[in-house]
Coordinates of C-alpha atoms in Angstrom, one line a residue:
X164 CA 0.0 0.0 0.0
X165 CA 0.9 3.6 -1.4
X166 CA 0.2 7.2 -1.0
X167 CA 1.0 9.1 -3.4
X168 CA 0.6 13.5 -2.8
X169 CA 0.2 15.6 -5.5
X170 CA 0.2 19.3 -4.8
X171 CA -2.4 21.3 -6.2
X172 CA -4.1 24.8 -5.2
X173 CA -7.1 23.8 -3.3
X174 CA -6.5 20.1 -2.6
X175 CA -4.1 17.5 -2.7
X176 CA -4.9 14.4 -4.5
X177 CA -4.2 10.9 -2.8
X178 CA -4.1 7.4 -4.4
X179 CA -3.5 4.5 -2.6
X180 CA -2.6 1.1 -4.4
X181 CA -3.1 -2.0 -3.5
X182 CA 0.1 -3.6 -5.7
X183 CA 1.7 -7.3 -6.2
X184 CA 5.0 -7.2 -7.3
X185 CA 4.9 -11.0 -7.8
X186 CA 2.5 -10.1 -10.5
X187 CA 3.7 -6.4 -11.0
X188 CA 0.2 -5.8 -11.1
X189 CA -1.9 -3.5 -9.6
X190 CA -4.9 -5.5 -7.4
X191 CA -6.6 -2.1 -6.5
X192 CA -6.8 1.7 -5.6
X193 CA -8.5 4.5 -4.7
X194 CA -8.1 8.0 -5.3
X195 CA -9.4 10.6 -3.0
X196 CA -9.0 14.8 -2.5
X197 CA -7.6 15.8 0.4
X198 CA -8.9 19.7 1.0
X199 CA -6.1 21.7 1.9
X200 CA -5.3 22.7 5.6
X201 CA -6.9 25.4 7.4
X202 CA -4.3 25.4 10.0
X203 CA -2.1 28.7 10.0
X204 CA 1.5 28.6 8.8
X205 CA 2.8 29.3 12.2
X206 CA 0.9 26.6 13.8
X207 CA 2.4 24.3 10.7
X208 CA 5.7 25.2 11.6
X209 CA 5.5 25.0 14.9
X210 CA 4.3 21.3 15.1
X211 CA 5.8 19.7 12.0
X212 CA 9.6 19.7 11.9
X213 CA 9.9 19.3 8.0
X214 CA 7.2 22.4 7.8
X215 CA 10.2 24.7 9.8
X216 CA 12.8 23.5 8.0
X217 CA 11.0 23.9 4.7
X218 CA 10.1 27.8 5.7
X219 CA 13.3 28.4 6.5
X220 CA 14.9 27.1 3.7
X221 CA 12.4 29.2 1.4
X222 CA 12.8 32.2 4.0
X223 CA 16.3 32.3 2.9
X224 CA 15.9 31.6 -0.9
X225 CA 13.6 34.8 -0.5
X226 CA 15.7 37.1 1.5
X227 CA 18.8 36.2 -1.1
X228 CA 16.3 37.0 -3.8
X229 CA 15.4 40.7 -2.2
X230 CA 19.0 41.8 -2.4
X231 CA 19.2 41.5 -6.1
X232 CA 15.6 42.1 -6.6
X233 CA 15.2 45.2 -4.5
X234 CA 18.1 47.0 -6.6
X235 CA 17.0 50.0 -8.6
X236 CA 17.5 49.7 -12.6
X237 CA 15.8 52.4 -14.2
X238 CA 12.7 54.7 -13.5
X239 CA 9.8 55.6 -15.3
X240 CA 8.1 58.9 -15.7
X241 CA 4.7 57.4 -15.8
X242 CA 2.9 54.3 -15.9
X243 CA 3.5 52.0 -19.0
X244 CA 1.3 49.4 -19.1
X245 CA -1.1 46.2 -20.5
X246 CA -4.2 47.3 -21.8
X247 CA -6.7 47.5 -19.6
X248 CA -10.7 46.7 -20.0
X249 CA -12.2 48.8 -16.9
X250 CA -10.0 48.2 -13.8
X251 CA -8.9 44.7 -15.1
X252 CA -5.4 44.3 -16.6
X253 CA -4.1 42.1 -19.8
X254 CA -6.9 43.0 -22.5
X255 CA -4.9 41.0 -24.6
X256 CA -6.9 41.9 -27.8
X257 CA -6.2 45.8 -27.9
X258 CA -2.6 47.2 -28.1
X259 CA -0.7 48.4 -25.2
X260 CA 1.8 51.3 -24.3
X261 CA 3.9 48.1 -22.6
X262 CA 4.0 45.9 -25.2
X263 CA 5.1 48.4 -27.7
X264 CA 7.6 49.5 -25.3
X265 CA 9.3 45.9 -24.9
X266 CA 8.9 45.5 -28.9
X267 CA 11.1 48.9 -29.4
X268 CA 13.6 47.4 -26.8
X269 CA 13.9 44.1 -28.9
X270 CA 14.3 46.5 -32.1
X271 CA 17.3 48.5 -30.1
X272 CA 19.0 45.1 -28.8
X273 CA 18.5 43.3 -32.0
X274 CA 19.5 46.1 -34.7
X275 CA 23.0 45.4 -34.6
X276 CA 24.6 42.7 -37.1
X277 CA 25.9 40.2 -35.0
X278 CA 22.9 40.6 -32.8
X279 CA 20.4 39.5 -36.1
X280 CA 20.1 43.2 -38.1
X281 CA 16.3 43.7 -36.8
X282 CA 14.5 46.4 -38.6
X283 CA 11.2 46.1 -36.5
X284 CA 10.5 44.6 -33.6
X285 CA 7.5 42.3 -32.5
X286 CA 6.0 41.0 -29.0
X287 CA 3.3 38.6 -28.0
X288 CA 1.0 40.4 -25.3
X289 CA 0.5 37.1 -23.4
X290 CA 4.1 37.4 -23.0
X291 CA 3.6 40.5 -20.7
X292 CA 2.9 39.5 -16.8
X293 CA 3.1 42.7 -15.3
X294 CA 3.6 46.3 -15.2
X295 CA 5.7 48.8 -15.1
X296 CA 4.1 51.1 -12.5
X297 CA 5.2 54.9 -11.5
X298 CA 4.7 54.5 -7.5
X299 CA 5.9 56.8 -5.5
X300 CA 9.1 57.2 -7.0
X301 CA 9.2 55.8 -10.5
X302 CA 12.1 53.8 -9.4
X303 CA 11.8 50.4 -11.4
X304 CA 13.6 47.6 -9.3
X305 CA 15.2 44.7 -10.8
X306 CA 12.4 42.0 -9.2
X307 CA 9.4 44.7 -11.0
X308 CA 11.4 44.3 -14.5
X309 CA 11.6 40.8 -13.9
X310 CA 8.2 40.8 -13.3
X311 CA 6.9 41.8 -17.0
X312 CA 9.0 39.0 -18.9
X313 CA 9.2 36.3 -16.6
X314 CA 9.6 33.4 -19.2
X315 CA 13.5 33.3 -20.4
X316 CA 12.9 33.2 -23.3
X317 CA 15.6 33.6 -25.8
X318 CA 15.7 36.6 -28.4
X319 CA 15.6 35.3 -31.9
X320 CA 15.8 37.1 -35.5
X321 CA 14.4 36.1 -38.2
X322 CA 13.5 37.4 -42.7
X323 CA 9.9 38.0 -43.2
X324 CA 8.9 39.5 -46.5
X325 CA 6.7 42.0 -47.0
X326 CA 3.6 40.2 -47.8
X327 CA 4.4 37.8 -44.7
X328 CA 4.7 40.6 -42.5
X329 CA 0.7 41.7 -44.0
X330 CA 0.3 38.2 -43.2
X331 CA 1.4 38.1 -39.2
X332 CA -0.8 41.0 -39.1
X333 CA -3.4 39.4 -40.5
X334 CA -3.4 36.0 -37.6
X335 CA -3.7 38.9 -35.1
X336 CA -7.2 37.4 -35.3
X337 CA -6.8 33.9 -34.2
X338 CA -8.4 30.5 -35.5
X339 CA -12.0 29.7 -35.5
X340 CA -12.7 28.2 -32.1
X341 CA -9.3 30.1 -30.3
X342 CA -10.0 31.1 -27.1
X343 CA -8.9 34.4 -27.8
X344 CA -10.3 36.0 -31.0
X345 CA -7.8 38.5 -31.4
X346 CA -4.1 39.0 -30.2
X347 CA -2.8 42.1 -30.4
X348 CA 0.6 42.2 -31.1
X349 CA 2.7 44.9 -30.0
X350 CA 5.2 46.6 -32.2
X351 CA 8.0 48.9 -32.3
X352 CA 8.0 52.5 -33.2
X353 CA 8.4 52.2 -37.0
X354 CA 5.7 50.0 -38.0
X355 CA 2.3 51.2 -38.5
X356 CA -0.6 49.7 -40.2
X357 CA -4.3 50.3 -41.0
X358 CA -7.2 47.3 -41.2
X359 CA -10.6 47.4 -41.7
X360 CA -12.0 44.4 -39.3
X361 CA -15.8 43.8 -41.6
X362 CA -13.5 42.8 -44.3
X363 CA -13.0 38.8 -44.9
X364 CA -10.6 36.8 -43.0
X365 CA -6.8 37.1 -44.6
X366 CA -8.0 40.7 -45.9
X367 CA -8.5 42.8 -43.1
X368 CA -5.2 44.6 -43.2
X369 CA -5.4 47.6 -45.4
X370 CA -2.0 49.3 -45.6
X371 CA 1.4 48.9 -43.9
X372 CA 4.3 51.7 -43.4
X373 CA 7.7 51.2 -41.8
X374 CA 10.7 53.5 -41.6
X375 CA 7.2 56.4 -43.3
X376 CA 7.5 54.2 -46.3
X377 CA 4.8 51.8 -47.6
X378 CA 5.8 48.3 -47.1
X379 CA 7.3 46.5 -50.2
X380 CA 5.6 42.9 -50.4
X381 CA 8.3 41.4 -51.9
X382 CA 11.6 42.9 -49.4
X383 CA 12.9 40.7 -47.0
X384 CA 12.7 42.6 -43.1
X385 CA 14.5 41.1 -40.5
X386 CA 12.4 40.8 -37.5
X387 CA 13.4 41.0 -33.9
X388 CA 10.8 39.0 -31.8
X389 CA 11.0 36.2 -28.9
X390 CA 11.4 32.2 -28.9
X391 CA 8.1 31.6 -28.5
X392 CA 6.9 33.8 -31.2
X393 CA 9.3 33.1 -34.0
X394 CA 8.1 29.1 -33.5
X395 CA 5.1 29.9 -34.4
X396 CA 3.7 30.5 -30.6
X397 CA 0.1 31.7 -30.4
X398 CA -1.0 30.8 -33.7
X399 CA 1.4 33.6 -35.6
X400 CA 2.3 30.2 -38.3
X401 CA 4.1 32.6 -40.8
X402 CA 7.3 32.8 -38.4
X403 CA 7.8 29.4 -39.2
X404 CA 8.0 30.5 -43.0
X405 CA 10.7 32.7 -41.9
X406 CA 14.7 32.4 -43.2
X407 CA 18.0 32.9 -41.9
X408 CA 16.6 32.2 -38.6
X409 CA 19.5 33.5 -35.5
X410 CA 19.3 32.7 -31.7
X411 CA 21.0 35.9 -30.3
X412 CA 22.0 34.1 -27.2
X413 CA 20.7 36.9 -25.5
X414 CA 18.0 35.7 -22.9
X415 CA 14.7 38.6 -22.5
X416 CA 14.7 39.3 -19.0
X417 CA 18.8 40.2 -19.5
X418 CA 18.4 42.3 -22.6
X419 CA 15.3 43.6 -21.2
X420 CA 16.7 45.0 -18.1
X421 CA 20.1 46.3 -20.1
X422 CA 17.0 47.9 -22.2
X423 CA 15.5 49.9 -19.2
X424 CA 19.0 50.6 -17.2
X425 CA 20.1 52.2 -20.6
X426 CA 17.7 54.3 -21.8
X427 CA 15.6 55.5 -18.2
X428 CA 14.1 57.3 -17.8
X429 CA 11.2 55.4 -19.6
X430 CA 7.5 57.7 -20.8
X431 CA 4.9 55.6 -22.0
X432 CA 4.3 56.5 -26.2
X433 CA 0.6 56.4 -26.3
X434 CA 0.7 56.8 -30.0
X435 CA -0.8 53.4 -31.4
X436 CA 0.5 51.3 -33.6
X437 CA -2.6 50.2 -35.4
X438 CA -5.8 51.9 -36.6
X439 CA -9.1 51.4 -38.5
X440 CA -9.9 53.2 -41.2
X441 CA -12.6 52.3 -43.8
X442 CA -14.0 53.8 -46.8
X443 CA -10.3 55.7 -48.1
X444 CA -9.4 55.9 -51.5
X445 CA -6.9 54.6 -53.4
X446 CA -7.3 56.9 -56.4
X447 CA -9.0 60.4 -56.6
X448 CA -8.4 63.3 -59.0
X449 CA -6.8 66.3 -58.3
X450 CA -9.3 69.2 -56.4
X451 CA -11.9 66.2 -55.8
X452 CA -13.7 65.8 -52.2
X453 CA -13.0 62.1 -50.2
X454 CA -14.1 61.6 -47.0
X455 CA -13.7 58.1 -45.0
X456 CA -13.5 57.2 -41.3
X457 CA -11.1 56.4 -38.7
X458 CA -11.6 54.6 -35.5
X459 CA -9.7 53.0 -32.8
X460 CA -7.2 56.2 -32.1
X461 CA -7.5 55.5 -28.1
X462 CA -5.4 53.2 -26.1
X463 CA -6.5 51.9 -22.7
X464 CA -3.3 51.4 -20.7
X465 CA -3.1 53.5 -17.6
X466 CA -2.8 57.0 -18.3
X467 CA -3.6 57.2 -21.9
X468 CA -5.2 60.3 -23.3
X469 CA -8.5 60.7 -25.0
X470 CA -7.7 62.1 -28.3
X471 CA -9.7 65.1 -29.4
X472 CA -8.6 66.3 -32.8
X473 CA -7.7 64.9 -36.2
X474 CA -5.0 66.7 -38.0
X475 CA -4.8 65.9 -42.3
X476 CA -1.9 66.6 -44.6
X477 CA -1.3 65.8 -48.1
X478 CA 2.4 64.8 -48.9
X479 CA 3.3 64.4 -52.6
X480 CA 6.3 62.2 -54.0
X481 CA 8.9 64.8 -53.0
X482 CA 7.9 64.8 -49.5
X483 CA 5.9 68.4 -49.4
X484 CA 3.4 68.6 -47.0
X485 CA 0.2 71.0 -47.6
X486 CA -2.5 70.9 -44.9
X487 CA -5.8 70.1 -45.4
X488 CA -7.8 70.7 -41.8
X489 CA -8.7 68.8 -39.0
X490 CA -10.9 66.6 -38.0
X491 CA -13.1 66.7 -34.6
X492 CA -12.5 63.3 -33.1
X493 CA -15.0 61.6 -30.4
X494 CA -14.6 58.2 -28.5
X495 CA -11.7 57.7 -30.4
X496 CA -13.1 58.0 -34.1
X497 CA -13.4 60.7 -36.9
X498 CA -15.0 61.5 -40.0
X499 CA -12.5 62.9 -42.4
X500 CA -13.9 65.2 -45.2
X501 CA -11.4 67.0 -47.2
X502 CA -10.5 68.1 -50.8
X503 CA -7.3 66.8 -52.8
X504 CA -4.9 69.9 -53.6
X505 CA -5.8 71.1 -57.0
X506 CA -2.0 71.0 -58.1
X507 CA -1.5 66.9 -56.5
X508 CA -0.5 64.3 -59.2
X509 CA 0.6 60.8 -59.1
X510 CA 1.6 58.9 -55.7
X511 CA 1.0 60.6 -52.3
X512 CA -0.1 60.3 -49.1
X513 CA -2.5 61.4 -46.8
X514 CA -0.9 61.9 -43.2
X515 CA -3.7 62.3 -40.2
X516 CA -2.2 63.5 -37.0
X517 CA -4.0 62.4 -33.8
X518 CA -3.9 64.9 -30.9
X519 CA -2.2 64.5 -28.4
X520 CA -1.6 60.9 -28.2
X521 CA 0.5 61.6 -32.1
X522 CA -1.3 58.5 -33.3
X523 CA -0.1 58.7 -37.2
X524 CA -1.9 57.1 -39.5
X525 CA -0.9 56.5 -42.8
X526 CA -3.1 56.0 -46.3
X527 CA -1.3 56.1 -49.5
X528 CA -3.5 57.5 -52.4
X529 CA -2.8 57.9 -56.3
X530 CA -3.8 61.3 -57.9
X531 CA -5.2 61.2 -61.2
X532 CA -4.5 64.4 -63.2
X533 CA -8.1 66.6 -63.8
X534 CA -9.0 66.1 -67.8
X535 CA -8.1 68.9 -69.5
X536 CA -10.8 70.9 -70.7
X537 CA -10.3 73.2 -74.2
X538 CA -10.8 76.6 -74.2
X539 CA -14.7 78.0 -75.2
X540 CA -14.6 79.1 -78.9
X541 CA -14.9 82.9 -79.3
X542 CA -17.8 83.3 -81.4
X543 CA -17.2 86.8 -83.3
X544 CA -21.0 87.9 -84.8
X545 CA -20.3 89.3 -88.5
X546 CA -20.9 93.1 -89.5
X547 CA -23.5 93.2 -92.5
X548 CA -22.7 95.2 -95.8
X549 CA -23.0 99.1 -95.5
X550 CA -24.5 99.2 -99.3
X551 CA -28.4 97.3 -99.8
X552 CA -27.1 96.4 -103.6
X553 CA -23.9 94.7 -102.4
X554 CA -25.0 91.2 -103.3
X555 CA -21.6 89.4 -102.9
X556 CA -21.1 91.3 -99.2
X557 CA -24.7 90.0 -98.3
X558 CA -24.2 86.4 -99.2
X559 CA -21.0 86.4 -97.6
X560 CA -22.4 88.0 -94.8
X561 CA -25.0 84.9 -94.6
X562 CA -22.9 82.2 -94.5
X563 CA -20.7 84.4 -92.1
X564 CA -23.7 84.2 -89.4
X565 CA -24.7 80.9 -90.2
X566 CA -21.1 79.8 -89.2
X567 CA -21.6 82.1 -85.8
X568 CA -24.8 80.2 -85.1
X569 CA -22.9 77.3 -85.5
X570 CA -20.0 78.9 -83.3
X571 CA -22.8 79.5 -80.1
X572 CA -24.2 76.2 -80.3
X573 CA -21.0 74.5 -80.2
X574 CA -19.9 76.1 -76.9

C-alpha cells in the first residue's frame, strides 16, 4: 500500500494502491481529494519539523532574492502598461503602451549585425505579466522588470517579406474556435498599419508603413521578436516560413533589463500602432472631395489620453506637406472630409495627426490628373454690308452668321 501527494491549489490528490509485485500488477486503488489545511502557517511550523525546516529554507531563498531584486535599474516617468478593459489588466486583444515598449527594446538590442540586423520589432501580449508602474518614486527595481518577462525566453531574428509581414498582421485574429479571437501584437516605433475588421478573414489589413514608407511585399525585413513567437507561438504560423533564422543568445529578461538601465528614464508612447480606417481611396483626382472614417485612435493602458482632434496633410512624392484641416474626433473616431490639392499628381499620401496621443496614420493614395478641358470658342457675330445692292457682301455675310450660329451652339 501507497500514498502518493500531489500538490495542487485547493486540494491534494491521494491514491492509494493495492500492488503485487509477484504479479507487477496493480490488485486495487482508490483516489481521494484531500482539502487543503486550514491550520495557519505558524501553527504548521511549529508542530511539523519538515514544515520549519522547509520555511526556513524558502525564507532564505527569499531574502537572497530581495538583495538583487530590490536594486534599482531604471525609473519611469509614468505608468507603461497592458491594456486594460475597466480596472482589469491584460486585454490582450487591444494594443498596449507596454507591449510596444518591450517591442522597441527588442528593435534596439537586435539592430546590430551580430545581434540579427532587426529592422522592426514584434511582442506577444500574453508574453507580458506585469507592469511597469510609476509608485511613489518611479524607481523600477530589478524583481518589478523581472516581473513583466518572466519566461526566459531567448531573443531570436528572423526574414519575413513584406507580404508575410501583412500576413502576421493578419493572424492577429486567431483560428475559429481560439479562445482568444484576437491577439494584439505589440510593435516597435516604426511600423504602423491600418485594417478594416468587416472585411474577410486574410484581408483585413489595409495598408502597412515602416521607416514612413509603404511596405514593399516582396523585401525581406529582418524581425526582432521572442522564442516563443518566432516558433510559431500563439498561432502567428508565418514565423515558421521565416529564413535565416538567428538565436541571439541573449535571454529577454537580461536584454530587457540592459534595455530599461540604458535608456531610463522610460514615458509611455501612447501613439498606437494600429488603426481602422474604412472607406479611403486609393485613387482620386486632383481638387476632388474624399471623406472616409477612422476609429480606434484611443489606447486603454493607464494613463492614456482621450484624443480630441484629427489633424490631415497631403504629402506628394517629394515629400511636401500641404495641410488640409482637422478633423473633430470623439470616443476615439473621426469622419474625415477634405479636398485633394488642385496642383497633386501621381503617388502621395495622406498623413492624419491624432492629438495628443500623435497616433499617425498613414493611407497612401494615387492622384489622377483633372482632364483637360479646351478653351470655349470665341464666337465673333459678322458686320452686315453698308451698301443694300452689295449682293456678294450680303451672301457672304450669310454664310458668315450661319457659321456664328454654328460657333454659339458648339460652346
Amino acid at each position: 500500500t501507497g500514498l502518493l501527494p500531489i500538490s495542487a491549489a485547493e486540494a491534494r490528490a491521494a491514491s492509494t494502491l493495492d500492488y503485487n509485485p509477484a504479479t507487477d500488477e496493480v490488485l486495487s486503488y482508490t483516489a481521494t481529494n484531500v482539502p487543503r489545511t486550514t491550520a495557519s502557517a505558524a501553527s504548521l511550523v511549529a508542530t511539523y519539523p519538515a514544515v520549519a525546516e522547509v520555511k526556513s529554507i524558502v525564507d532564505a531563498a527569499l531574502a537572497s532574492a530581495a538583495e538583487i531584486g530590490n536594486q534599482p535599474v531604471g525609473s519611469v516617468t509614468a505608468d507603461i502598461t497592458t491594456a486594460f478593459n475597466g480596472t482589469a489588466r491584460d486585454d490582450r486583444s487591444a494594443e498596449s503602451t507596454l507591449g510596444n515598449l518591450v517591442a522597441d527594446s527588442l528593435l534596439t538590442t537586435l539592430s546590430s549585425a551580430e545581434r540579427g540586423g532587426a529592422e522592426i520589432g514584434v511582442t506577444n501580449p500574453g508574453g507580458l505579466r506585469a507592469e511597469l508602474y510609476y509608485g511613489d518614486d518611479g524607481v523600477i527595481t530589478y524583481a518589478e522588470a523581472n516581473a513583466v518577462l518572466p519566461f526566459v525566453n531567448n531573443l531570436w531574428t528572423t526574414t519575413l517579406t513584406g507580404a508575410q509581414l501583412k500576413t502576421m498582421l493578419e493572424q492577429q485574429w486567431q483560428p475559429e474556435g481560439s479562445s482568444r479571437a484576437f491577439l494584439a501584437l505589440g510593435l516597435s516605433d516604426n511600423i504602423t498599419y491600418t485594417y478594416d475588421p468587416d472585411q474577410p478573414r486574410g484581408s483585413r489589413i489595409q495598408t502597412v508603413t515602416i521607416n514612413g514608407a509603404a511596405m514593399d511585399p516582396s523585401r525581406a525585413y529582418r524581425v526582432g521578436t521572442f522564442s516563443f513567437l518566432a516558433q510559431g507561438g500563439d498561432n502567428f504560423s508565418v514565423f515558421s516560413e521565416g529564413t535565416d533564422t538567428r538565436d541571439s543568445g541573449l535571454v529577454d529578461r537580461d536584454a530587457w533589463i540592459s534595455y530599461i538601465e540604458a535608456n531610463s528614464p522610460l514615458s509611455p508612447d501612447f501613439a498606437r500602432q494600429g488603426v481602422i480606417v474604412k472607406g479611403a481611396p486609393a485613387t482620386a483626382a486632383a481638387g476632388a472631395a474624399v471623406s472616409f472614417t477612422v476609429s480606434g485612435l484611443d489606447l486603454t493602458s493607464l494613463g492614456s489620453p482621450v484624443n480630441t482632434a484629427l489633424a490631415v496633410n497631403w504629402v506628394n512624392a517629394a515629400g511636401t506637406s500641404t495641410a488640409l484641416g482637422t478633423a473633430p474626433v470623439t470616443a476615439g473616431a473621426a469622419n474625415v472630409n477634405v479636398t485633394v490639392p488642385a496642383s497633386a499628381s501621381g503617388a502621395g499620401t495622406l498623413v492624419l495627426t491624432a492629438a495628443p496621443s500623435g497616433t499617425t496614420v498613414t493611407v497612401p493614395v494615387t492622384v489622377e490628373a483633372a482632364p483637360t478641358v479646351p478653351p470655349a470658342p470665341v464666337c465673333k457675330a459678322p458686320v452686315p454690308p453698308k451698301q443694300w445692292w452689295d449682293v456678294r457682301g450680303w451672301l457672304r455675310y450669310t454664310l458668315e452668321w450661319a457659321r456664328y450660329l454654328i460657333c454659339l451652339s458648339g460652346r
